[in-house]
Amino acid sequence: MRCGRAVVRGWLILDVAMIFCAMILGAPAAAWAQSGSGGGERAEARLFQRFVEDASVVPGGWLEAQYSYENLNDGTRHRIGPIIAFRLGHDVEAGLRFGYEKLSLDGLPDGSGVSDIDLYAKYRFPGAASRFALGVLYKAPTAEKDKGIGTGSSDFELFGAVRSDLHAVSLVANAGVRFNGSTDPPFAATKDSFLFGAGILLPAASAATFSIEASYETRRFAGVHTDGRLTLGVQTFGIAGRGGFRGAIGIPLTDGAPDLNLIAGVYLVY
């Protein structure tokens, strides 16, 4: 089984590499340079898995209604809810995200309810084409652990990020550490985990941007595999860059990642 998964992942990576090369060759460099006129500002093109851990800051505010589906090894997870971000001063962004989850696992009763709430803030250091940012994220344990949606404990994350806005593309990278709160049986014991991510944002036209994002997190629970994903996404920009649609597909790179992750959202910037 693991050999088969490895072969599938190899083909997926090869396909992604071919798509990436085609996008590089076919994307007009001038589209990104003219992003201020109909294509959306640089800060309005964001990651999917690591929306928070991004060195960009929203121009004013960001409101997104997002749906996520995960096909797990032993069940499925549906989640729908908002992502809210707003600017404080010139280089500070804060926000929160939460949602309603439905979790179905083989051999266990289905659980559903309000998820945990993530609260975050970050500061972006002054710069030109390349910008650095440091931030913090706090997970408030609002989900009911009896339904398997949350662990019933708080998590605390520290992260750093860098973003380079080149002539035709933006390159992003991030790293962090998550201090996972302790759990009670039947949950497995937690472990502090490390997060790494990198990606490229590439315009295909004046009103759309493709994203290729790799994300990885070490084990959060004892006996659980690491979570590595490759996420391919597209973000469209509406009239005057005031919002649009976002969609992505997540492909597993490690055994701890979902077999499939679909993300769809509609957002508004103000």
mmCIF file of C-alpha atoms in Angstrom:
data_model
loop_
_atom_site.group_PDB
_atom_site.id
_atom_site.type_symbol
_atom_site.label_atom_id
_atom_site.label_comp_id
_atom_site.label_asym_id
_atom_site.label_seq_id
_atom_site.Cartn_x
_atom_site.Cartn_y
_atom_site.Cartn_z
ATOM 1 C CA MET A 1 0.000 0.000 0.000
ATOM 2 C CA ARG A 2 2.773 2.437 0.916
ATOM 3 C CA CYS A 3 4.610 1.580 -2.290
ATOM 4 C CA GLY A 4 1.475 2.313 -4.291
ATOM 5 C CA ARG A 5 0.995 5.646 -2.516
ATOM 6 C CA ALA A 6 4.617 6.537 -3.209
ATOM 7 C CA VAL A 7 4.185 5.800 -6.924
ATOM 8 C CA VAL A 8 1.014 7.920 -7.059
ATOM 9 C CA ARG A 9 2.770 10.771 -5.277
ATOM 10 C CA GLY A 10 5.664 10.523 -7.724
ATOM 11 C CA TRP A 11 3.336 10.870 -10.683
ATOM 12 C CA LEU A 12 1.508 13.747 -9.001
ATOM 13 C CA ILE A 13 4.751 15.596 -8.387
ATOM 14 C CA LEU A 14 5.775 15.027 -12.007
ATOM 15 C CA ASP A 15 2.412 16.331 -13.235
ATOM 16 C CA VAL A 16 2.713 19.373 -10.998
ATOM 17 C CA ALA A 17 6.208 20.074 -12.307
ATOM 18 C CA MET A 18 4.909 19.948 -15.878
ATOM 19 C CA ILE A 19 2.017 22.287 -15.018
ATOM 20 C CA PHE A 20 4.437 24.622 -13.281
ATOM 21 C CA CYS A 21 6.694 24.797 -16.326
ATOM 22 C CA ALA A 22 3.723 25.450 -18.600
ATOM 23 C CA MET A 23 2.556 28.262 -16.327
ATOM 24 C CA ILE A 24 6.033 29.813 -16.272
ATOM 25 C CA LEU A 25 6.263 29.749 -20.038
ATOM 26 C CA GLY A 26 2.740 30.962 -20.673
ATOM 27 C CA ALA A 27 2.175 33.630 -18.003
ATOM 28 C CA PRO A 28 2.739 37.222 -19.117
ATOM 29 C CA ALA A 29 5.232 38.980 -16.907
ATOM 30 C CA ALA A 30 3.533 42.309 -17.449
ATOM 31 C CA ALA A 31 0.302 41.070 -15.848
ATOM 32 C CA TRP A 32 1.782 41.080 -12.370
ATOM 33 C CA ALA A 33 3.564 44.373 -12.895
ATOM 34 C CA GLN A 34 0.185 45.937 -13.704
ATOM 35 C CA SER A 35 -1.542 44.343 -10.703
ATOM 36 C CA GLY A 36 -2.624 47.726 -9.384
ATOM 37 C CA SER A 37 -5.006 48.224 -12.318
ATOM 38 C CA GLY A 38 -7.661 45.523 -12.235
ATOM 39 C CA GLY A 39 -5.476 42.588 -11.191
ATOM 40 C CA GLY A 40 -5.585 43.125 -7.441
ATOM 41 C CA GLU A 41 -2.788 44.368 -5.193
ATOM 42 C CA ARG A 42 0.098 42.105 -4.247
ATOM 43 C CA ALA A 43 -1.222 41.689 -0.703
ATOM 44 C CA GLU A 44 -4.555 40.442 -2.053
ATOM 45 C CA ALA A 45 -2.994 37.264 -3.470
ATOM 46 C CA ARG A 46 -2.767 34.907 -0.475
ATOM 47 C CA LEU A 47 -1.876 31.329 0.368
ATOM 48 C CA PHE A 48 -4.461 28.654 1.166
ATOM 49 C CA GLN A 49 -2.942 26.331 3.794
ATOM 50 C CA ARG A 50 -0.833 29.099 5.342
ATOM 51 C CA PHE A 51 -3.060 32.134 4.917
ATOM 52 C CA VAL A 52 -1.945 33.454 8.316
ATOM 53 C CA GLU A 53 1.754 32.636 7.947
ATOM 54 C CA ASP A 54 2.273 35.030 5.047
ATOM 55 C CA ALA A 55 4.511 38.104 5.061
ATOM 56 C CA SER A 56 1.868 40.196 3.273
ATOM 57 C CA VAL A 57 -0.603 42.517 5.003
ATOM 58 C CA VAL A 58 -4.127 43.119 3.705
ATOM 59 C CA PRO A 59 -4.700 46.629 2.302
ATOM 60 C CA GLY A 60 -7.617 47.307 4.662
ATOM 61 C CA GLY A 61 -9.734 44.298 5.510
ATOM 62 C CA TRP A 62 -10.391 40.760 4.277
ATOM 63 C CA LEU A 63 -13.612 38.797 4.690
ATOM 64 C CA GLU A 64 -13.835 35.302 3.217
ATOM 65 C CA ALA A 65 -16.482 32.595 3.409
ATOM 66 C CA GLN A 66 -14.587 29.340 2.947
ATOM 67 C CA TYR A 67 -15.529 25.659 2.615
ATOM 68 C CA SER A 68 -13.030 22.844 3.110
ATOM 69 C CA TYR A 69 -13.404 19.107 2.515
ATOM 70 C CA GLU A 70 -10.885 16.509 3.654
ATOM 71 C CA ASN A 71 -10.961 12.842 2.682
ATOM 72 C CA LEU A 72 -9.135 11.282 5.613
ATOM 73 C CA ASN A 73 -7.626 7.815 5.851
ATOM 74 C CA ASP A 74 -10.523 6.713 8.074
ATOM 75 C CA GLY A 75 -13.332 9.172 7.288
ATOM 76 C CA THR A 76 -14.189 12.676 6.106
ATOM 77 C CA ARG A 77 -14.210 16.215 7.474
ATOM 78 C CA HIS A 78 -16.339 19.124 6.248
ATOM 79 C CA ARG A 79 -15.763 22.667 7.459
ATOM 80 C CA ILE A 80 -17.402 25.962 6.563
ATOM 81 C CA GLY A 81 -16.729 29.330 8.130
ATOM 82 C CA PRO A 82 -15.183 32.781 7.800
ATOM 83 C CA ILE A 83 -11.642 34.074 7.612
ATOM 84 C CA ILE A 84 -11.488 37.645 8.885
ATOM 85 C CA ALA A 85 -8.371 39.815 8.630
ATOM 86 C CA PHE A 86 -7.838 43.536 9.094
ATOM 87 C CA ARG A 87 -4.993 45.989 9.056
ATOM 88 C CA LEU A 88 -3.803 47.820 12.157
ATOM 89 C CA GLY A 89 -1.508 50.673 11.278
ATOM 90 C CA HIS A 90 0.843 50.366 8.322
ATOM 91 C CA ASP A 91 2.484 46.964 8.816
ATOM 92 C CA VAL A 92 0.344 45.055 11.321
ATOM 93 C CA GLU A 93 -2.345 42.528 10.447
ATOM 94 C CA ALA A 94 -4.661 40.753 12.876
ATOM 95 C CA GLY A 95 -7.571 38.411 12.400
ATOM 96 C CA LEU A 96 -9.434 35.254 13.284
ATOM 97 C CA ARG A 97 -10.928 32.174 11.696
ATOM 98 C CA PHE A 98 -13.399 29.560 12.859
ATOM 99 C CA GLY A 99 -16.155 27.448 11.422
ATOM 100 C CA TYR A 100 -18.709 24.707 11.715
ATOM 101 C CA GLU A 101 -17.281 21.200 11.327
ATOM 102 C CA LYS A 102 -18.756 17.809 10.577
ATOM 103 C CA LEU A 103 -16.457 14.865 11.266
ATOM 104 C CA SER A 104 -17.263 11.306 10.197
ATOM 105 C CA LEU A 105 -14.821 8.570 11.205
ATOM 106 C CA ASP A 106 -15.127 4.857 10.555
ATOM 107 C CA GLY A 107 -16.518 2.981 13.550
ATOM 108 C CA LEU A 108 -17.277 6.140 15.550
ATOM 109 C CA PRO A 109 -20.407 8.307 15.878
ATOM 110 C CA ASP A 110 -20.455 11.390 13.654
ATOM 111 C CA GLY A 111 -19.504 14.625 15.415
ATOM 112 C CA SER A 112 -20.405 18.158 14.433
ATOM 113 C CA GLY A 113 -20.265 21.601 15.972
ATOM 114 C CA VAL A 114 -18.354 24.860 16.176
ATOM 115 C CA SER A 115 -14.610 24.500 15.721
ATOM 116 C CA ASP A 116 -11.799 26.005 17.738
ATOM 117 C CA ILE A 117 -11.109 29.697 17.098
ATOM 118 C CA ASP A 118 -7.735 30.853 15.790
ATOM 119 C CA LEU A 119 -6.684 34.397 16.740
ATOM 120 C CA TYR A 120 -3.537 35.869 15.229
ATOM 121 C CA ALA A 121 -1.453 38.988 14.782
ATOM 122 C CA LYS A 122 1.732 39.695 12.847
ATOM 123 C CA TYR A 123 4.125 42.534 12.168
ATOM 124 C CA ARG A 124 5.763 43.083 8.776
ATOM 125 C CA PHE A 125 9.174 44.725 8.828
ATOM 126 C CA PRO A 126 9.896 47.606 6.441
ATOM 127 C CA GLY A 127 11.423 46.683 3.112
ATOM 128 C CA ALA A 128 11.164 46.895 -0.638
ATOM 129 C CA ALA A 129 10.665 43.852 -2.877
ATOM 130 C CA SER A 130 11.390 41.396 -0.045
ATOM 131 C CA ARG A 131 9.526 41.706 3.254
ATOM 132 C CA PHE A 132 9.863 39.771 6.523
ATOM 133 C CA ALA A 133 7.178 39.252 9.139
ATOM 134 C CA LEU A 134 6.884 37.763 12.614
ATOM 135 C CA GLY A 135 3.613 36.668 14.155
ATOM 136 C CA VAL A 136 1.765 34.730 16.790
ATOM 137 C CA LEU A 137 -1.348 32.545 16.636
ATOM 138 C CA TYR A 138 -3.468 31.421 19.572
ATOM 139 C CA LYS A 139 -5.992 28.603 19.318
ATOM 140 C CA ALA A 140 -8.907 29.059 21.718
ATOM 141 C CA PRO A 141 -10.346 25.620 22.622
ATOM 142 C CA THR A 142 -14.006 26.358 21.852
ATOM 143 C CA ALA A 143 -14.761 23.042 20.100
ATOM 144 C CA GLU A 144 -16.312 20.136 22.009
ATOM 145 C CA LYS A 145 -13.643 17.504 22.501
ATOM 146 C CA ASP A 146 -16.279 14.850 23.270
ATOM 147 C CA LYS A 147 -17.292 15.070 19.601
ATOM 148 C CA GLY A 148 -13.710 14.701 18.410
ATOM 149 C CA ILE A 149 -13.641 18.147 16.786
ATOM 150 C CA GLY A 150 -11.148 19.701 19.207
ATOM 151 C CA THR A 151 -8.630 18.620 21.829
ATOM 152 C CA GLY A 152 -10.037 20.765 24.623
ATOM 153 C CA SER A 153 -6.706 22.545 25.117
ATOM 154 C CA SER A 154 -5.097 25.749 23.883
ATOM 155 C CA ASP A 155 -2.310 25.848 21.298
ATOM 156 C CA PHE A 156 0.217 28.624 20.822
ATOM 157 C CA GLU A 157 2.189 29.213 17.616
ATOM 158 C CA LEU A 158 5.122 31.481 16.783
ATOM 159 C CA PHE A 159 6.043 31.948 13.137
ATOM 160 C CA GLY A 160 8.197 33.900 10.744
ATOM 161 C CA ALA A 161 7.635 34.519 7.043
ATOM 162 C CA VAL A 162 9.305 36.105 4.034
ATOM 163 C CA ARG A 163 7.801 37.248 0.747
ATOM 164 C CA SER A 164 9.656 38.485 -2.334
ATOM 165 C CA ASP A 165 7.580 40.288 -4.958
ATOM 166 C CA LEU A 166 9.580 39.928 -8.156
ATOM 167 C CA HIS A 167 8.679 41.351 -11.548
ATOM 168 C CA ALA A 168 6.480 38.440 -12.669
ATOM 169 C CA VAL A 169 5.990 36.271 -9.569
ATOM 170 C CA SER A 170 5.939 36.348 -5.781
ATOM 171 C CA LEU A 171 7.991 33.843 -3.793
ATOM 172 C CA VAL A 172 6.896 33.024 -0.242
ATOM 173 C CA ALA A 173 8.278 30.944 2.614
ATOM 174 C CA ASN A 174 7.394 30.444 6.264
ATOM 175 C CA ALA A 175 8.474 28.517 9.343
ATOM 176 C CA GLY A 176 7.154 28.227 12.872
ATOM 177 C CA VAL A 177 6.775 26.228 16.030
ATOM 178 C CA ARG A 178 3.464 25.165 17.569
ATOM 179 C CA PHE A 179 3.224 24.505 21.298
ATOM 180 C CA ASN A 180 0.335 22.055 21.492
ATOM 181 C CA GLY A 181 -1.602 21.939 24.728
ATOM 182 C CA SER A 182 -1.813 18.688 26.688
ATOM 183 C CA THR A 183 -4.737 16.323 26.161
ATOM 184 C CA ASP A 184 -6.604 13.753 28.193
ATOM 185 C CA PRO A 185 -7.412 10.161 27.132
ATOM 186 C CA PRO A 186 -8.681 8.918 24.741
ATOM 187 C CA PHE A 187 -6.699 11.538 22.799
ATOM 188 C CA ALA A 188 -3.081 10.690 22.093
ATOM 189 C CA ALA A 189 -0.413 12.650 23.916
ATOM 190 C CA THR A 190 0.570 15.862 22.124
ATOM 191 C CA LYS A 191 3.993 16.889 20.895
ATOM 192 C CA ASP A 192 5.272 20.357 20.073
ATOM 193 C CA SER A 193 5.441 20.545 16.281
ATOM 194 C CA PHE A 194 7.411 22.499 13.699
ATOM 195 C CA LEU A 195 5.911 24.010 10.547
ATOM 196 C CA PHE A 196 7.572 24.756 7.218
ATOM 197 C CA GLY A 197 6.106 26.085 3.997
ATOM 198 C CA ALA A 198 7.006 27.608 0.653
ATOM 199 C CA GLY A 199 5.164 28.635 -2.454
ATOM 200 C CA ILE A 200 4.948 30.658 -5.615
ATOM 201 C CA LEU A 201 2.177 33.026 -6.702
ATOM 202 C CA LEU A 202 2.010 33.367 -10.458
ATOM 203 C CA PRO A 203 -0.452 35.457 -12.501
ATOM 204 C CA ALA A 204 -1.995 33.789 -15.536
ATOM 205 C CA ALA A 205 -3.956 36.909 -16.540
ATOM 206 C CA SER A 206 -4.740 40.343 -15.151
ATOM 207 C CA ALA A 207 -7.668 38.933 -13.152
ATOM 208 C CA ALA A 208 -6.339 35.593 -11.875
ATOM 209 C CA THR A 209 -3.334 34.232 -9.975
ATOM 210 C CA PHE A 210 -2.203 30.612 -9.659
ATOM 211 C CA SER A 211 -0.532 29.357 -6.498
ATOM 212 C CA ILE A 212 1.670 26.341 -5.844
ATOM 213 C CA GLU A 213 2.145 25.806 -2.130
ATOM 214 C CA ALA A 214 4.034 23.150 -0.190
ATOM 215 C CA SER A 215 3.330 22.842 3.542
ATOM 216 C CA TYR A 216 4.710 20.481 6.172
ATOM 217 C CA GLU A 217 4.183 19.955 9.895
ATOM 218 C CA THR A 218 5.939 17.471 12.132
ATOM 219 C CA ARG A 219 3.949 15.169 14.418
ATOM 220 C CA ARG A 220 1.432 16.898 16.660
ATOM 221 C CA PHE A 221 0.362 13.700 18.434
ATOM 222 C CA ALA A 222 2.287 10.641 19.513
ATOM 223 C CA GLY A 223 1.916 7.837 16.979
ATOM 224 C CA VAL A 224 0.536 10.140 14.250
ATOM 225 C CA HIS A 225 2.334 10.713 10.946
ATOM 226 C CA THR A 226 3.616 14.064 9.750
ATOM 227 C CA ASP A 227 1.358 16.252 7.596
ATOM 228 C CA GLY A 228 2.862 17.223 4.252
ATOM 229 C CA ARG A 229 0.723 18.629 1.421
ATOM 230 C CA LEU A 230 1.102 20.138 -2.013
ATOM 231 C CA THR A 231 -1.715 22.601 -2.696
ATOM 232 C CA LEU A 232 -2.563 23.910 -6.160
ATOM 233 C CA GLY A 233 -4.869 26.905 -6.185
ATOM 234 C CA VAL A 234 -6.264 29.761 -8.208
ATOM 235 C CA GLN A 235 -7.541 33.131 -7.049
ATOM 236 C CA THR A 236 -9.626 35.464 -9.193
ATOM 237 C CA PHE A 237 -10.012 39.220 -8.780
ATOM 238 C CA GLY A 238 -13.314 40.994 -9.349
ATOM 239 C CA ILE A 239 -14.032 44.503 -10.508
ATOM 240 C CA ALA A 240 -11.466 47.010 -9.182
ATOM 241 C CA GLY A 241 -9.823 44.206 -7.174
ATOM 242 C CA ARG A 242 -12.569 44.235 -4.533
ATOM 243 C CA GLY A 243 -12.802 40.477 -4.138
ATOM 244 C CA GLY A 244 -13.382 37.304 -6.075
ATOM 245 C CA PHE A 245 -13.219 33.540 -5.804
ATOM 246 C CA ARG A 246 -10.551 31.175 -4.472
ATOM 247 C CA GLY A 247 -10.250 27.447 -5.021
ATOM 248 C CA ALA A 248 -7.572 24.824 -4.402
ATOM 249 C CA ILE A 249 -6.857 21.119 -4.265
ATOM 250 C CA GLY A 250 -4.509 19.597 -1.708
ATOM 251 C CA ILE A 251 -2.440 16.522 -2.595
ATOM 252 C CA PRO A 252 -0.873 14.366 0.155
ATOM 253 C CA LEU A 253 2.910 14.144 0.365
ATOM 254 C CA THR A 254 3.051 12.211 3.648
ATOM 255 C CA ASP A 255 0.862 9.540 5.273
ATOM 256 C CA GLY A 256 -0.451 11.995 7.858
ATOM 257 C CA ALA A 257 -2.064 14.302 5.277
ATOM 258 C CA PRO A 258 -5.613 13.817 3.967
ATOM 259 C CA ASP A 259 -5.914 11.748 0.802
ATOM 260 C CA LEU A 260 -7.698 14.739 -0.718
ATOM 261 C CA ASN A 261 -8.309 18.315 0.406
ATOM 262 C CA LEU A 262 -10.647 20.634 -1.503
ATOM 263 C CA ILE A 263 -10.944 24.337 -0.642
ATOM 264 C CA ALA A 264 -13.408 26.843 -2.089
ATOM 265 C CA GLY A 265 -14.126 30.393 -0.990
ATOM 266 C CA VAL A 266 -15.497 33.763 -1.928
ATOM 267 C CA TYR A 267 -13.782 36.831 -0.493
ATOM 268 C CA LEU A 268 -14.138 40.584 -0.229
ATOM 269 C CA VAL A 269 -11.415 43.145 0.406
ATOM 270 C CA TYR A 270 -12.187 46.614 1.689
#
